[in-house]
Short mmCIF file of C-alpha atoms in Angstrom, two decimals:
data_model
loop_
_atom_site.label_atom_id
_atom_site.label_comp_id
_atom_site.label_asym_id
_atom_site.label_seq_id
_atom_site.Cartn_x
_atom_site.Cartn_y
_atom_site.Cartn_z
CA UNK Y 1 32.95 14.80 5.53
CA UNK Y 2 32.10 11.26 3.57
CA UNK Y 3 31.52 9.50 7.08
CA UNK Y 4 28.24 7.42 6.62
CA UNK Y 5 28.25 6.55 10.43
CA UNK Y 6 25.01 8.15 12.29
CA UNK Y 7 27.25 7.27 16.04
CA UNK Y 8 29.89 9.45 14.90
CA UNK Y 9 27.91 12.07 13.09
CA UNK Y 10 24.28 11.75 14.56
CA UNK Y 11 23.47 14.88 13.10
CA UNK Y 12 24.17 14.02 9.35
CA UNK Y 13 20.98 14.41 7.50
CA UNK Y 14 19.03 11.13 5.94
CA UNK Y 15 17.03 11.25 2.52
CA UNK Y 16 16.03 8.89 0.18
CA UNK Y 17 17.84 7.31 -2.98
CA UNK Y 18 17.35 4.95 -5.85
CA UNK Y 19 18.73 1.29 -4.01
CA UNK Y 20 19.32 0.05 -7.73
CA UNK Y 21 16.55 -2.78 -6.71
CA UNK Y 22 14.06 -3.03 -9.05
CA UNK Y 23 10.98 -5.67 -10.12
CA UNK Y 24 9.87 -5.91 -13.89
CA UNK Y 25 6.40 -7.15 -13.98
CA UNK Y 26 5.92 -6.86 -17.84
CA UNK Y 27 6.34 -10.74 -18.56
CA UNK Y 28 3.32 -11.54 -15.78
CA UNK Y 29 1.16 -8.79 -17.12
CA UNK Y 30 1.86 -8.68 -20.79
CA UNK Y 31 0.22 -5.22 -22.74
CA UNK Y 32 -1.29 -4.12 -19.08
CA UNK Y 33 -0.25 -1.46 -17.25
CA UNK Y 34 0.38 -1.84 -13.67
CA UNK Y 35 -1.88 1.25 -11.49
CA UNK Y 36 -1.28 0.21 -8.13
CA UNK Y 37 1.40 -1.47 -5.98
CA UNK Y 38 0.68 -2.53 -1.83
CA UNK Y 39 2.53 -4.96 0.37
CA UNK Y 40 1.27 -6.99 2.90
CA UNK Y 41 4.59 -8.30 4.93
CA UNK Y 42 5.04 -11.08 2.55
CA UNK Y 43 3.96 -10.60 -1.17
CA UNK Y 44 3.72 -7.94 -3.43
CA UNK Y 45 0.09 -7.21 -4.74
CA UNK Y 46 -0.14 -5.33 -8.33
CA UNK Y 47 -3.37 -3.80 -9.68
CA UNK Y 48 -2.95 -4.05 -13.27
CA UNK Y 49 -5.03 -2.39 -16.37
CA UNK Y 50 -6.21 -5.71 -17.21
CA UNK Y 51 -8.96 -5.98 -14.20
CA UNK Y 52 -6.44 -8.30 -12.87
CA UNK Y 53 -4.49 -8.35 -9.48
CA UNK Y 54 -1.29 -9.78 -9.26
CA UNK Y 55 0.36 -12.02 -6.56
CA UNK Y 56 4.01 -12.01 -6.78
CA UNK Y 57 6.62 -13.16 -3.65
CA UNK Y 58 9.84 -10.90 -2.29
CA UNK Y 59 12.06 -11.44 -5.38
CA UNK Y 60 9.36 -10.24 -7.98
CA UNK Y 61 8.04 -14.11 -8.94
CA UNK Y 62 4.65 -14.45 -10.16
CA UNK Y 63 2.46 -16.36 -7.86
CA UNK Y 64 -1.01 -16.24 -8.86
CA UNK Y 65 -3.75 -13.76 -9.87
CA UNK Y 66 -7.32 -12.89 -9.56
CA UNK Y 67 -10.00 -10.89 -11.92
CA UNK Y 68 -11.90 -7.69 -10.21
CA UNK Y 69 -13.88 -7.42 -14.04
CA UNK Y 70 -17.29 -8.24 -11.72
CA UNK Y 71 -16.88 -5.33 -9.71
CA UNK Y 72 -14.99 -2.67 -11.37
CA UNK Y 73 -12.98 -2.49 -15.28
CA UNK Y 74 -11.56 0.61 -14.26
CA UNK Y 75 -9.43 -0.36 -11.36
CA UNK Y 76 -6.55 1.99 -9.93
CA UNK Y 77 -5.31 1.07 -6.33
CA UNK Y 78 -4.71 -1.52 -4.44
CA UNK Y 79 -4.43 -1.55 -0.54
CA UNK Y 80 -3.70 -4.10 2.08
CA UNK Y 81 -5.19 -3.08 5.17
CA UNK Y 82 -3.80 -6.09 7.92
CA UNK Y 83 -5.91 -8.57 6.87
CA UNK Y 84 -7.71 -8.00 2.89
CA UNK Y 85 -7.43 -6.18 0.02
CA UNK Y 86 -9.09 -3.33 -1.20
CA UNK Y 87 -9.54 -2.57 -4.80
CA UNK Y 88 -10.19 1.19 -6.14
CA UNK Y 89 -12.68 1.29 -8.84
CA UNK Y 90 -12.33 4.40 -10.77
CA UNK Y 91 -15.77 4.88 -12.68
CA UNK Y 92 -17.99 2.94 -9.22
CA UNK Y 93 -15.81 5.75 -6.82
CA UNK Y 94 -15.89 2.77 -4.55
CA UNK Y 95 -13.57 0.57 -2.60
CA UNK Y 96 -13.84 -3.30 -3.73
CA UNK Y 97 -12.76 -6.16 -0.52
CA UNK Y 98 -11.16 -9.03 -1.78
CA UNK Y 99 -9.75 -11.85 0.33
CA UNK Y 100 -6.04 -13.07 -0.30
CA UNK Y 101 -7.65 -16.00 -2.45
CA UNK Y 102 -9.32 -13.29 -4.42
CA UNK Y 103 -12.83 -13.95 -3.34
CA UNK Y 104 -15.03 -10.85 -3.40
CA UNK Y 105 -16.65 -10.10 0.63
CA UNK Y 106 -19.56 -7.89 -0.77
CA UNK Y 107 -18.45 -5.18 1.00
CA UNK Y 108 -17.75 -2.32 -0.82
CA UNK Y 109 -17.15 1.87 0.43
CA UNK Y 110 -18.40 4.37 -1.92
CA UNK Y 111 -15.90 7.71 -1.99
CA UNK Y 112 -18.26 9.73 -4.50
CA UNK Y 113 -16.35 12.65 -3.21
CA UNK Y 114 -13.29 11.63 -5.09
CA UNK Y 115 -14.71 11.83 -8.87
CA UNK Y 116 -11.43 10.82 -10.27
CA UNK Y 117 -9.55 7.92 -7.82
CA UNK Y 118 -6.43 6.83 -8.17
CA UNK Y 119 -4.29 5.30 -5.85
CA UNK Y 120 -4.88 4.35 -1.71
CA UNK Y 121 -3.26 3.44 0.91
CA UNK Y 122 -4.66 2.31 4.70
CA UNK Y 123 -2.82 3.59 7.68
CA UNK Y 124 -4.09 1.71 10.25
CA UNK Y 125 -7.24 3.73 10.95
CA UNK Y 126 -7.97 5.56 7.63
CA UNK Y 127 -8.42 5.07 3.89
CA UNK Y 128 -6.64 8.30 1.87
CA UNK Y 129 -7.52 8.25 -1.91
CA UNK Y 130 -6.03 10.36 -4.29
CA UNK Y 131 -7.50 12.47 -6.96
CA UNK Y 132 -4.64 13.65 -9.88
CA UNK Y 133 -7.65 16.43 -11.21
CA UNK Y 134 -8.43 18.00 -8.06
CA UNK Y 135 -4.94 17.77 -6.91
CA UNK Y 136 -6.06 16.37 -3.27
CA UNK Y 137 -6.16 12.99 -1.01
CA UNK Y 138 -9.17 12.34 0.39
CA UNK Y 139 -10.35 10.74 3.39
CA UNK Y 140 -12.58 8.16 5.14
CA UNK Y 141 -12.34 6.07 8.18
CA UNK Y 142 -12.44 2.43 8.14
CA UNK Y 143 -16.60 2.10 7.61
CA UNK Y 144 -16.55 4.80 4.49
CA UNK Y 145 -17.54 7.52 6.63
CA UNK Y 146 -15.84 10.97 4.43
CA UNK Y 147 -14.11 12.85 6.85
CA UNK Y 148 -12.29 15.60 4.87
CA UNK Y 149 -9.65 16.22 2.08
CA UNK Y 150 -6.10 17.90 1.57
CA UNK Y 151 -4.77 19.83 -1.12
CA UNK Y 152 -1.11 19.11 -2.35
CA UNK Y 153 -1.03 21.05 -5.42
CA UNK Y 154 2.06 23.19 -3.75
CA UNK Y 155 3.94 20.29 -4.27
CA UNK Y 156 2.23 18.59 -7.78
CA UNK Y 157 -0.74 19.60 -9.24
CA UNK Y 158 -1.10 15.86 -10.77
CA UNK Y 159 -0.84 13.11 -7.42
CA UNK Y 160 -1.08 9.51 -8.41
CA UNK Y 161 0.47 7.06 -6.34
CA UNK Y 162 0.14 7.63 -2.90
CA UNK Y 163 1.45 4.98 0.28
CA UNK Y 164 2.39 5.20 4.18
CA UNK Y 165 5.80 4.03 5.76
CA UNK Y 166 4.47 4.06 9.34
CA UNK Y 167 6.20 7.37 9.48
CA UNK Y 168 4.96 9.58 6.55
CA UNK Y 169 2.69 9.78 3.45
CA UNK Y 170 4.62 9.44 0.56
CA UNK Y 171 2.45 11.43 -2.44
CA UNK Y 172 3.28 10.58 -5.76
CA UNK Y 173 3.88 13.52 -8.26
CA UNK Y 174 3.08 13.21 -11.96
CA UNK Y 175 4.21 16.18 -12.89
CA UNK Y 176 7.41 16.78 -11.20
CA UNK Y 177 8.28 13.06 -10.94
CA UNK Y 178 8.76 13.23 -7.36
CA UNK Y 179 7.65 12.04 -4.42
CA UNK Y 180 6.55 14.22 -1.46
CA UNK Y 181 6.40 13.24 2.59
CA UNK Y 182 3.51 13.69 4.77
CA UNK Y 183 2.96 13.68 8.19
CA UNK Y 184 -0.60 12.21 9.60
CA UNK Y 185 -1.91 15.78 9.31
CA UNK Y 186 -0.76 15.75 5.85
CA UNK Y 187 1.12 18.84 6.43
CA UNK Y 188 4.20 18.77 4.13
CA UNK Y 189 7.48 17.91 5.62
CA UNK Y 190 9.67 19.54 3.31
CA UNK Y 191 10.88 16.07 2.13
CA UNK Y 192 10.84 14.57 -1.21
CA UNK Y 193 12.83 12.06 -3.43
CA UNK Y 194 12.71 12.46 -7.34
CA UNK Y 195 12.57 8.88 -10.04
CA UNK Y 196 12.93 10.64 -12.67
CA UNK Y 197 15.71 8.84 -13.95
CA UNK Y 198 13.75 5.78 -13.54
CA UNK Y 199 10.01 6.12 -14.32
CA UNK Y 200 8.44 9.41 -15.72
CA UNK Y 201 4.61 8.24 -15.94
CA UNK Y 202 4.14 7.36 -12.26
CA UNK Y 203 0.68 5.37 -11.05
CA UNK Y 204 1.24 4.06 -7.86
CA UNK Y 205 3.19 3.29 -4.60
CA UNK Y 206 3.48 0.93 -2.12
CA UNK Y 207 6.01 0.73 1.11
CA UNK Y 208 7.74 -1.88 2.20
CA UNK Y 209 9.09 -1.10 5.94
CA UNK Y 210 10.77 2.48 5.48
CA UNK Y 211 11.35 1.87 1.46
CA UNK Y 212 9.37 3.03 -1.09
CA UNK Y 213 8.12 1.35 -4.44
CA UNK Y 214 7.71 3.11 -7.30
CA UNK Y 215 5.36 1.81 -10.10
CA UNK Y 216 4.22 3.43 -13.47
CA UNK Y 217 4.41 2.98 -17.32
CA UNK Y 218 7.53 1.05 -17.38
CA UNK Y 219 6.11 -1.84 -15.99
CA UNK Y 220 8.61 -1.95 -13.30
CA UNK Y 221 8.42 -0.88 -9.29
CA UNK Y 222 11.78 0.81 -8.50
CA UNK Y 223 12.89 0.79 -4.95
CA UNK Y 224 14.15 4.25 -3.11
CA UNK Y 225 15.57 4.00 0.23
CA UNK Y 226 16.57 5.56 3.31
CA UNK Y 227 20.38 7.04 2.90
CA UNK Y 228 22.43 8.86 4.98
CA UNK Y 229 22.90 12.36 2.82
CA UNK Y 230 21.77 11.35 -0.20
CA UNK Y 231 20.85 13.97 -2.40
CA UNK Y 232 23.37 15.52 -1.09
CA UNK Y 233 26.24 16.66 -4.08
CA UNK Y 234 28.95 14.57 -4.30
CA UNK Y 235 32.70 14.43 -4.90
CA UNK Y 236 34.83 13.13 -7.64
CA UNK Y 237 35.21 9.72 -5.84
CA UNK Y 238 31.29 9.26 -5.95
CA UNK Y 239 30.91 9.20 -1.98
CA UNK Y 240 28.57 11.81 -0.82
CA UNK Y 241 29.32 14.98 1.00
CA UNK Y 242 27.38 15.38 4.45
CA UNK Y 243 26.64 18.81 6.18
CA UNK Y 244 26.50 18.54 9.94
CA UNK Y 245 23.75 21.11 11.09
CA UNK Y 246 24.42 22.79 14.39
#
């Protein structure tokens, strides 16, 4: 069938696409290479190679930016956890808060567990770091406590980006270009998306509501959203083909 109606085919299968939406950063950040991408309901928040973070509104328009150099020149992700940002600082293995206005709390979380930090993300209650050499996310609660790690090298031996929909963990593969879904057990849900086609050196991730933002080497996030039976095959017309599981 090429019905895209959920009431008349509740059973069709969902997955996720490229939307064609996409946000080039390179004029804000010039030669820098953007590590780390978070949302916080309202702007977009991009941890860039340059020990800079970058403000920029819901179309992709520069807004303002602040320097992390005092605290880390290594930084990977950034994370928006309700209220501040956190800042991943790869050689410290430590969590930097910053205020919106880019003023540094003194508080900092060491994760000396993770030798080699990438990307985070805050889901409410936890911090989960990732680690592209040991091929796992690690752990902590809200004070820094470690509580554990999980290995996702079944899916990519090399996870970057990493970010949480409310739903799932979406892992970010540098190896297979893909991205992988996680429940809050981080057991695998047998759900992925590839950008391939769009980005093939992956850093980061960031949701916004049930999309996904990809960001890497090009300088640009690319959007991937929700569709009913994508990645499905399709038919000469370009309109998917659904499979109604009974």
């Amino acid at each position: 069938v090429t019905e895209t109606d959920l009431t008349t085919y509740p059973d069709a299968t969902a997955g996720f696409a490229y939307s064609n939406a996409l946000i080039n950063f390179a004029p804000s950040i010039g030669s820098a290479l953007p590590m780390s991408i978070t949302w916080d309901g309202t702007y977009f928040w991009v941890s860039a190679s340059d020990s800079y973070i970058y403000k920029f509104n819901a179309s992709g328009v520069f807004q303002s930016n602040f320097s992390v150099s005092s605290q880390t020149t290594n930084n990977g992700g950034v994370v928006w956890d309700g209220s501040h940002l956190w800042v991943v600082g790869y050689s410290q293995q430590a969590l930097f808060k910053y205020n919106t206005s880019g003023a540094y709390q003194n508080v900092s979380i060491s994760i000396s567990q993770n030798t080699s930090p990438r990307d985070a993300v805050w889901d409410g209650t936890h911090f989960y770091v990732t680690n592209n050499s040991t091929a796992r996310v690690y752990k902590y609660s809200a004070s820094g406590s470690y509580i554990g790690n999980f290995l996702v090298s079944s899916q990519d031996s090399s996870p970057f980006g990493i970010t949480w929909d409310g739903t799932y963990f979406w892992v970010i593969g540098a190896t297979t270009d893909t991205a992988y879904a996680y429940n809050s057990s981080f057991v695998y849900q047998n759900k992925s998306f590839s950008f391939a086609g769009q980005e093939t050196t992956p850093y980061g991730a960031g949701a916004q509501g049930s999309s996904v933002w990809v960001i890497g080497s090009n300088k640009t996030a690319y959007k991937y959203a929700p569709q009913i039976g994508c990645g499905a095959r399709t038919e000469g017309t370009g309109n998917n083909l659904y499979t109604r599981i009974k």
